[in-house]
Short mmCIF file of C-alpha atoms in Angstrom, two decimals:
data_model
loop_
_atom_site.label_atom_id
_atom_site.label_comp_id
_atom_site.label_asym_id
_atom_site.label_seq_id
_atom_site.Cartn_x
_atom_site.Cartn_y
_atom_site.Cartn_z
CA MET N 1 8.54 -17.14 11.13
CA SER N 2 4.76 -17.36 11.26
CA SER N 3 2.67 -16.08 8.36
CA PRO N 4 0.45 -12.97 8.54
CA GLU N 5 -2.59 -15.27 8.34
CA GLN N 6 -1.46 -17.32 11.35
CA ASN N 7 -0.70 -14.20 13.38
CA VAL N 8 -3.96 -12.49 12.43
CA ARG N 9 -5.91 -15.56 13.51
CA SER N 10 -3.90 -16.52 16.56
CA GLY N 11 -5.52 -16.02 19.91
CA ARG N 12 -8.97 -15.50 18.44
CA SER N 13 -12.04 -17.21 19.80
CA GLY N 14 -14.03 -19.58 17.64
CA ALA N 15 -16.50 -18.06 15.19
CA ALA N 16 -19.65 -16.98 16.94
CA ALA N 17 -22.51 -14.70 15.99
CA GLY N 18 -21.74 -11.35 17.59
CA HIS N 19 -23.97 -8.43 18.35
CA GLY N 20 -21.95 -5.76 16.55
CA PRO N 21 -22.16 -4.45 13.00
CA VAL N 22 -22.66 -6.36 9.78
CA VAL N 23 -19.44 -5.70 7.87
CA ALA N 24 -18.92 -6.12 4.12
CA ILE N 25 -15.37 -6.38 2.76
CA THR N 26 -14.50 -5.95 -0.91
CA GLY N 27 -11.39 -7.70 -2.20
CA ALA N 28 -11.96 -10.38 0.43
CA ALA N 29 -10.53 -13.32 -1.52
CA SER N 30 -6.88 -12.33 -1.16
CA GLY N 31 -4.35 -10.03 0.44
CA VAL N 32 -5.33 -7.58 3.17
CA GLY N 33 -9.03 -8.12 2.41
CA ARG N 34 -8.78 -11.83 3.15
CA LEU N 35 -6.80 -11.28 6.34
CA LEU N 36 -9.38 -8.77 7.58
CA ALA N 37 -12.25 -11.11 6.68
CA LEU N 38 -10.58 -13.94 8.61
CA ARG N 39 -10.14 -11.69 11.64
CA LEU N 40 -13.67 -10.28 11.65
CA ALA N 41 -15.31 -13.65 10.93
CA GLU N 42 -13.88 -14.91 14.23
CA SER N 43 -14.74 -11.77 16.22
CA ASP N 44 -17.59 -11.73 18.71
CA GLN N 45 -17.83 -7.96 18.10
CA VAL N 46 -19.08 -8.49 14.55
CA LYS N 47 -22.53 -9.84 13.79
CA LYS N 48 -21.82 -10.98 10.23
CA VAL N 49 -19.15 -10.72 7.54
CA ILE N 50 -20.14 -10.27 3.89
CA ALA N 51 -17.16 -11.13 1.69
CA ILE N 52 -17.21 -9.58 -1.80
CA ASP N 53 -14.84 -10.43 -4.65
CA GLU N 54 -14.77 -11.61 -8.26
CA ARG N 55 -14.04 -15.13 -7.01
CA ARG N 56 -14.98 -17.03 -3.90
CA GLY N 57 -12.29 -17.21 -1.24
CA ASP N 58 -11.64 -19.49 1.72
CA VAL N 59 -12.86 -17.53 4.73
CA PRO N 60 -14.87 -19.80 7.04
CA GLY N 61 -17.96 -18.17 8.47
CA ALA N 62 -18.22 -15.42 5.85
CA THR N 63 -21.17 -15.00 3.48
CA TRP N 64 -19.90 -14.65 -0.08
CA ARG N 65 -21.10 -12.33 -2.80
CA VAL N 66 -19.21 -13.04 -6.03
CA LEU N 67 -19.24 -9.96 -8.27
CA ASP N 68 -17.17 -7.14 -9.74
CA VAL N 69 -17.07 -4.07 -7.48
CA ARG N 70 -17.88 -1.93 -10.54
CA ASP N 71 -21.23 -3.69 -10.99
CA PRO N 72 -24.10 -1.48 -9.74
CA VAL N 73 -25.85 -4.64 -8.50
CA ILE N 74 -23.54 -4.38 -5.51
CA ALA N 75 -26.09 -1.97 -4.00
CA GLU N 76 -28.49 -4.89 -3.55
CA ARG N 77 -25.73 -7.01 -2.02
CA LEU N 78 -25.08 -4.30 0.58
CA ARG N 79 -28.65 -4.23 1.92
CA GLY N 80 -28.53 -4.71 5.69
CA VAL N 81 -24.82 -3.91 5.91
CA ASP N 82 -23.67 -1.39 8.53
CA VAL N 83 -20.05 -0.90 7.44
CA VAL N 84 -18.32 -1.59 4.14
CA VAL N 85 -14.51 -1.81 3.99
CA HIS N 86 -13.40 -1.24 0.40
CA LEU N 87 -10.16 -3.11 -0.32
CA GLY N 88 -10.99 -4.27 -3.84
CA LEU N 89 -8.22 -2.33 -5.59
CA ASP N 90 -5.72 -3.26 -8.27
CA LEU N 91 -2.27 -2.33 -6.94
CA ASP N 92 -0.26 -4.68 -9.14
CA LEU N 93 2.91 -3.02 -10.48
CA GLU N 94 2.63 -5.06 -13.67
CA SER N 95 -0.96 -4.01 -14.49
CA ASP N 96 -1.65 -1.66 -17.38
CA PRO N 97 -1.70 1.79 -15.70
CA LYS N 98 -4.74 3.11 -17.57
CA ALA N 99 -6.81 -0.02 -16.97
CA ARG N 100 -5.69 -0.08 -13.33
CA THR N 101 -6.75 3.52 -12.76
CA ALA N 102 -10.09 2.97 -14.48
CA PHE N 103 -10.76 -0.06 -12.27
CA ASN N 104 -9.73 1.61 -9.02
CA VAL N 105 -11.63 4.85 -9.58
CA ARG N 106 -14.78 3.30 -11.03
CA GLY N 107 -14.82 0.62 -8.33
CA THR N 108 -14.55 3.17 -5.52
CA GLN N 109 -17.24 5.38 -7.08
CA THR N 110 -19.58 2.42 -7.41
CA VAL N 111 -18.99 1.12 -3.89
CA LEU N 112 -19.57 4.53 -2.28
CA THR N 113 -22.71 5.21 -4.33
CA ALA N 114 -24.04 1.69 -3.66
CA ALA N 115 -23.31 2.00 0.05
CA ALA N 116 -25.33 5.21 0.25
CA ALA N 117 -28.21 3.68 -1.73
CA ALA N 118 -28.24 0.60 0.53
CA GLY N 119 -28.32 2.63 3.72
CA VAL N 120 -24.80 1.67 4.85
CA ARG N 121 -23.75 4.09 7.57
CA ARG N 122 -19.95 3.90 7.16
CA ALA N 123 -17.45 3.23 4.39
CA VAL N 124 -13.79 2.54 5.20
CA LEU N 125 -11.19 3.26 2.50
CA CYS N 126 -7.50 2.35 2.54
CA THR N 127 -5.02 4.49 0.59
CA SER N 128 -1.41 5.19 1.64
CA ALA N 129 0.64 7.74 3.53
CA MET N 130 2.23 8.38 0.12
CA VAL N 131 -0.64 10.82 -0.51
CA TYR N 132 1.11 13.32 1.78
CA GLY N 133 3.89 13.50 -0.77
CA ALA N 134 7.64 13.09 -0.28
CA GLN N 135 8.94 16.66 -0.07
CA PRO N 136 12.32 17.99 1.11
CA ASP N 137 10.59 20.50 3.42
CA ASN N 138 8.21 18.02 5.07
CA ASP N 139 7.96 18.10 8.85
CA VAL N 140 9.33 14.99 10.55
CA PRO N 141 6.90 13.57 11.46
CA LEU N 142 3.99 15.00 9.48
CA ALA N 143 0.78 15.72 11.34
CA GLU N 144 -2.14 13.63 10.11
CA ASP N 145 -4.02 16.75 9.06
CA ALA N 146 -1.08 17.98 6.96
CA PRO N 147 -2.04 18.91 3.38
CA LEU N 148 -1.80 16.20 0.74
CA ARG N 149 1.05 17.40 -1.50
CA ALA N 150 1.65 14.28 -3.54
CA THR N 151 1.49 14.33 -7.32
CA ALA N 152 0.39 11.60 -9.70
CA GLU N 153 3.99 10.94 -10.80
CA ALA N 154 4.54 7.87 -8.59
CA SER N 155 3.02 4.38 -8.82
CA PHE N 156 -0.66 4.30 -7.80
CA VAL N 157 -0.52 7.72 -6.14
CA GLY N 158 -2.79 9.32 -8.74
CA ASP N 159 -5.36 6.59 -8.09
CA LEU N 160 -5.06 7.00 -4.33
CA LEU N 161 -5.47 10.78 -4.48
CA GLU N 162 -8.65 10.33 -6.54
CA ILE N 163 -9.93 7.73 -4.06
CA GLU N 164 -9.28 10.22 -1.24
CA ARG N 165 -11.19 12.90 -3.16
CA LEU N 166 -14.14 10.57 -3.69
CA GLY N 167 -14.10 9.59 -0.02
CA LYS N 168 -14.14 13.18 1.20
CA ARG N 169 -16.88 14.16 -1.23
CA ALA N 170 -19.14 11.19 -0.43
CA PRO N 171 -20.62 12.48 2.89
CA ARG N 172 -21.59 15.73 1.19
CA ALA N 173 -23.13 13.94 -1.77
CA HIS N 174 -24.74 11.26 0.40
CA PRO N 175 -25.78 12.60 3.83
CA GLY N 176 -25.84 9.79 6.37
CA LEU N 177 -22.79 8.03 4.91
CA ASN N 178 -19.63 8.50 6.99
CA VAL N 179 -16.22 7.77 5.51
CA THR N 180 -13.04 6.71 7.35
CA ILE N 181 -9.72 6.70 5.48
CA LEU N 182 -6.63 4.78 6.63
CA ARG N 183 -3.20 5.66 5.23
CA PRO N 184 -0.57 2.96 5.89
CA THR N 185 3.12 3.75 5.58
CA VAL N 186 5.48 1.39 3.66
CA LEU N 187 3.40 -1.81 3.78
CA VAL N 188 5.24 -5.08 4.38
CA GLY N 189 4.00 -8.65 4.68
CA GLY N 190 3.37 -10.48 1.42
CA THR N 191 3.31 -7.20 -0.52
CA ASP N 192 5.04 -6.19 -3.76
CA THR N 193 5.49 -2.46 -4.32
CA SER N 194 8.14 -0.17 -5.74
CA LEU N 195 9.20 0.56 -2.15
CA THR N 196 9.59 -3.10 -1.15
CA ARG N 197 11.45 -3.74 -4.40
CA TYR N 198 13.91 -1.01 -3.36
CA PHE N 199 15.30 -3.58 -0.91
CA GLU N 200 15.72 -6.20 -3.66
CA SER N 201 18.59 -4.21 -5.20
CA PRO N 202 22.16 -5.34 -4.59
CA ARG N 203 22.88 -1.74 -3.54
CA LEU N 204 20.48 0.74 -1.94
CA LEU N 205 20.21 3.71 -4.25
CA VAL N 206 20.76 6.96 -2.38
CA VAL N 207 20.42 10.25 -4.24
CA ALA N 208 23.16 12.65 -3.21
CA GLY N 209 21.98 15.44 -0.94
CA SER N 210 18.73 13.67 0.04
CA ARG N 211 17.63 12.74 3.56
CA PRO N 212 15.57 9.54 3.42
CA CYS N 213 13.50 8.48 6.43
CA TRP N 214 11.75 5.12 6.55
CA GLN N 215 8.58 4.20 8.41
CA PHE N 216 7.04 0.78 7.91
CA CYS N 217 3.63 -0.78 8.52
CA HIS N 218 3.26 -4.53 8.89
CA VAL N 219 0.15 -5.96 7.25
CA GLU N 220 -0.96 -7.39 10.60
CA ASP N 221 -1.00 -3.90 12.11
CA LEU N 222 -2.95 -2.57 9.13
CA VAL N 223 -5.53 -5.35 9.59
CA SER N 224 -5.93 -4.52 13.29
CA ALA N 225 -6.33 -0.82 12.42
CA LEU N 226 -8.95 -1.70 9.79
CA GLU N 227 -10.75 -3.70 12.46
CA TYR N 228 -10.83 -0.57 14.64
CA ALA N 229 -12.34 1.35 11.73
CA ALA N 230 -14.87 -1.38 10.94
CA LEU N 231 -15.99 -1.37 14.57
CA GLU N 232 -16.32 2.43 14.33
CA LYS N 233 -13.80 3.10 17.07
CA VAL N 234 -12.12 5.76 14.91
CA ASP N 235 -13.31 8.34 12.42
CA GLY N 236 -11.81 10.66 9.81
CA GLU N 237 -8.42 10.28 8.11
CA MET N 238 -5.51 8.70 9.92
CA ALA N 239 -2.09 7.19 9.35
CA VAL N 240 -1.13 3.61 10.24
CA GLY N 241 2.44 2.57 10.91
CA CYS N 242 5.16 1.71 13.35
CA ASP N 243 6.11 4.23 16.00
CA GLY N 244 8.96 6.47 14.90
CA TRP N 245 11.18 5.99 11.85
CA LEU N 246 14.62 4.89 10.68
CA GLU N 247 17.28 7.05 9.05
CA GLN N 248 19.01 5.77 5.90
CA GLU N 249 22.19 4.98 7.84
CA GLU N 250 20.19 2.79 10.22
CA ILE N 251 18.52 1.05 7.27
CA GLU N 252 21.91 0.20 5.79
CA GLU N 253 23.33 -1.02 9.09
CA LEU N 254 20.30 -3.19 9.92
CA SER N 255 19.86 -4.60 6.40
CA GLY N 256 23.54 -5.16 5.72
CA ILE N 257 23.07 -3.68 2.22
CA ARG N 258 25.51 -0.98 1.22
CA ARG N 259 24.52 2.20 -0.57
CA MET N 260 25.11 3.37 -4.13
CA GLU N 261 25.09 7.16 -4.14
CA LEU N 262 24.34 9.04 -7.36
CA PRO N 263 23.81 12.68 -8.31
CA PRO N 264 20.11 13.61 -8.66
CA ALA N 265 20.28 14.29 -12.41
CA ILE N 266 21.75 10.87 -13.16
CA ALA N 267 19.44 8.89 -10.87
CA LEU N 268 16.24 10.67 -11.92
CA GLY N 269 17.20 10.79 -15.59
CA ALA N 270 18.00 7.08 -15.72
CA ALA N 271 14.79 6.13 -13.91
CA SER N 272 12.73 8.33 -16.21
CA ARG N 273 14.24 6.91 -19.40
CA LEU N 274 13.92 3.30 -18.27
CA HIS N 275 10.25 3.77 -17.39
CA ARG N 276 9.41 5.74 -20.53
CA LEU N 277 10.78 2.91 -22.65
CA GLY N 278 8.83 0.31 -20.69
CA LEU N 279 11.92 -1.29 -19.19
CA THR N 280 10.81 -0.79 -15.58
CA PRO N 281 7.33 -0.61 -13.98
CA SER N 282 8.32 2.21 -11.61
CA PRO N 283 8.04 5.83 -12.79
CA ALA N 284 10.75 8.30 -11.79
CA GLY N 285 8.35 9.81 -9.25
CA ASP N 286 8.81 6.73 -7.06
CA LEU N 287 12.37 7.85 -6.34
CA ALA N 288 11.11 10.85 -4.37
CA TYR N 289 9.81 8.45 -1.70
CA THR N 290 13.36 7.13 -1.21
CA MET N 291 14.82 10.65 -1.16
CA HIS N 292 12.63 12.86 1.03
CA PRO N 293 10.85 12.26 4.36
CA TRP N 294 7.16 11.36 4.49
CA VAL N 295 6.91 9.77 7.92
CA VAL N 296 3.74 10.53 9.83
CA SER N 297 2.34 10.77 13.32
CA GLY N 298 -0.16 8.07 14.23
CA SER N 299 -1.73 10.07 17.03
CA ARG N 300 -5.37 9.59 16.03
CA LEU N 301 -5.27 5.80 16.24
CA HIS N 302 -3.20 6.02 19.41
CA GLU N 303 -5.79 8.28 21.01
CA ALA N 304 -8.41 5.61 20.24
CA GLY N 305 -6.35 3.00 22.07
CA TRP N 306 -4.71 1.29 19.07
CA ARG N 307 -1.01 0.41 19.17
CA PRO N 308 1.22 -1.25 16.56
CA HIS N 309 2.55 -4.66 17.52
CA TRP N 310 5.54 -4.35 15.21
CA THR N 311 8.56 -2.02 15.34
CA ASN N 312 10.30 -0.56 12.30
CA GLU N 313 13.33 -2.74 13.03
CA GLU N 314 11.21 -5.91 13.15
CA VAL N 315 9.35 -5.08 9.94
CA LEU N 316 12.60 -4.31 8.11
CA ALA N 317 14.02 -7.66 9.22
CA GLU N 318 10.94 -9.46 7.86
CA LEU N 319 11.15 -7.52 4.60
CA ILE N 320 14.80 -8.45 4.10
CA GLU N 321 13.89 -12.09 4.71
CA GLU N 322 10.98 -11.91 2.25
CA VAL N 323 13.02 -10.43 -0.61
CA ALA N 324 16.00 -12.74 -0.18
CA GLY N 325 16.88 -14.25 -3.54
CA ARG N 326 15.06 -11.58 -5.56
CA ASN N 327 16.92 -9.02 -7.61
CA SER N 328 15.62 -5.70 -8.90
CA VAL N 329 17.14 -2.62 -10.46
CA VAL N 330 15.00 0.53 -10.34
CA GLY N 331 11.97 -1.67 -9.64
CA ARG N 332 12.64 -4.01 -12.57
CA ARG N 333 12.80 -7.65 -11.54
CA LEU N 334 15.81 -9.50 -12.91
CA GLY N 335 15.80 -13.19 -13.69
CA ARG N 336 18.30 -15.45 -11.98
CA LYS N 337 20.55 -15.47 -15.06
CA ASP N 338 20.49 -11.68 -15.34
CA ALA N 339 21.19 -11.24 -11.63
CA THR N 340 24.12 -13.65 -11.74
CA THR N 341 25.56 -11.93 -14.80
CA LEU N 342 25.14 -8.41 -13.43
CA GLY N 343 26.07 -8.84 -9.79
CA ALA N 344 26.30 -5.81 -7.53
CA ALA N 345 28.77 -3.90 -9.68
CA GLY N 346 26.86 -4.69 -12.85
CA ALA N 347 23.63 -3.44 -11.30
CA THR N 348 25.30 -0.09 -10.78
CA VAL N 349 26.29 -0.02 -14.42
CA ALA N 350 22.74 -1.03 -15.42
CA LEU N 351 21.39 2.00 -13.61
CA VAL N 352 23.99 4.60 -14.53
CA GLY N 353 24.80 3.40 -18.02
CA THR N 354 21.28 3.12 -19.40
CA ALA N 355 22.32 4.36 -22.84
CA ALA N 356 22.75 0.84 -24.21
CA LEU N 357 19.33 -0.23 -22.94
CA VAL N 358 17.77 2.91 -24.37
CA ARG N 359 19.41 2.44 -27.76
CA ARG N 360 18.40 -1.22 -27.89
CA ALA N 361 14.77 -0.43 -27.03
CA ARG N 362 14.62 2.37 -29.59
CA LYS N 363 16.09 0.12 -32.26
CA ARG N 364 13.43 -2.53 -31.59
CA ARG N 365 10.71 0.08 -31.84
CA GLY N 366 12.18 1.74 -34.90
CA ILE N 367 12.52 5.13 -33.15
#
């Protein structure tokens, strides 16, 4: 199967100076930022690409500015830029949560303030459809203008809600600066999140009485949607994802992974204890996104002419291929030896019978 980079670049014309906007991209050395920089650097609809990161990347045709996005000097580096796409976020599950939040919030504040000072006319932010919140009474699908009912109890969601707040406040604080916000659904394609790790488990945890619905977004589709935003073909806040969604039963049939159903008190209690003791990177709030629906309508991008190239079924198949050979329990990666020892049945015991893990951790800490 071809890589996201090959697919993003395939069919593009050779790099040529366009007559469109000058676009700056933060976080351009890796991940989605790099893929977007590659795409825009080869587009004849973009005049110039300014790539910003703490290290220089390998994007031919881009002009590099090596700096920390929290450095106020970025305002000078944005002079002459029309659109800045801010993708310089820390979304690593293993990062220290407090340091990660400080970086993400301060970086976004600095980029938005610098953009306004430099005369940039549009900033594009990328958060997640998780900001809508996973609630049992959510409409299926949610309208894009539905209220954001998420809490800060899940991985990164507190950071993303604050980024959304900063983005919505920026045009009022800085007249002349427009802000577009994209909210991808479960992102797949070289990504590592608590939701992709869900599919690394030997059994898919299903909380009794819940009604999970799954909607994916391939990284290639996110990049093409970001291109739409960078070219100012869309405005406002909008969701990005595959058309429709999959029910849990369809997920199990397509993935070939059987379920492990637990009562809510046991599943949530175990996840909470494991995270509190530092045994897993995923807080208990992540479980809500595997319990309740949070699928969204993508009508705004569709109205602008954008369409996803991937289906939910195709993205799920790629995800299952990507995670093959990895083993996680409640978001905690297991080494090969641990996975072999535990097996599928042992993983169930590891989740339900957390008392031994809890006692061992407390003994080490002298609690």
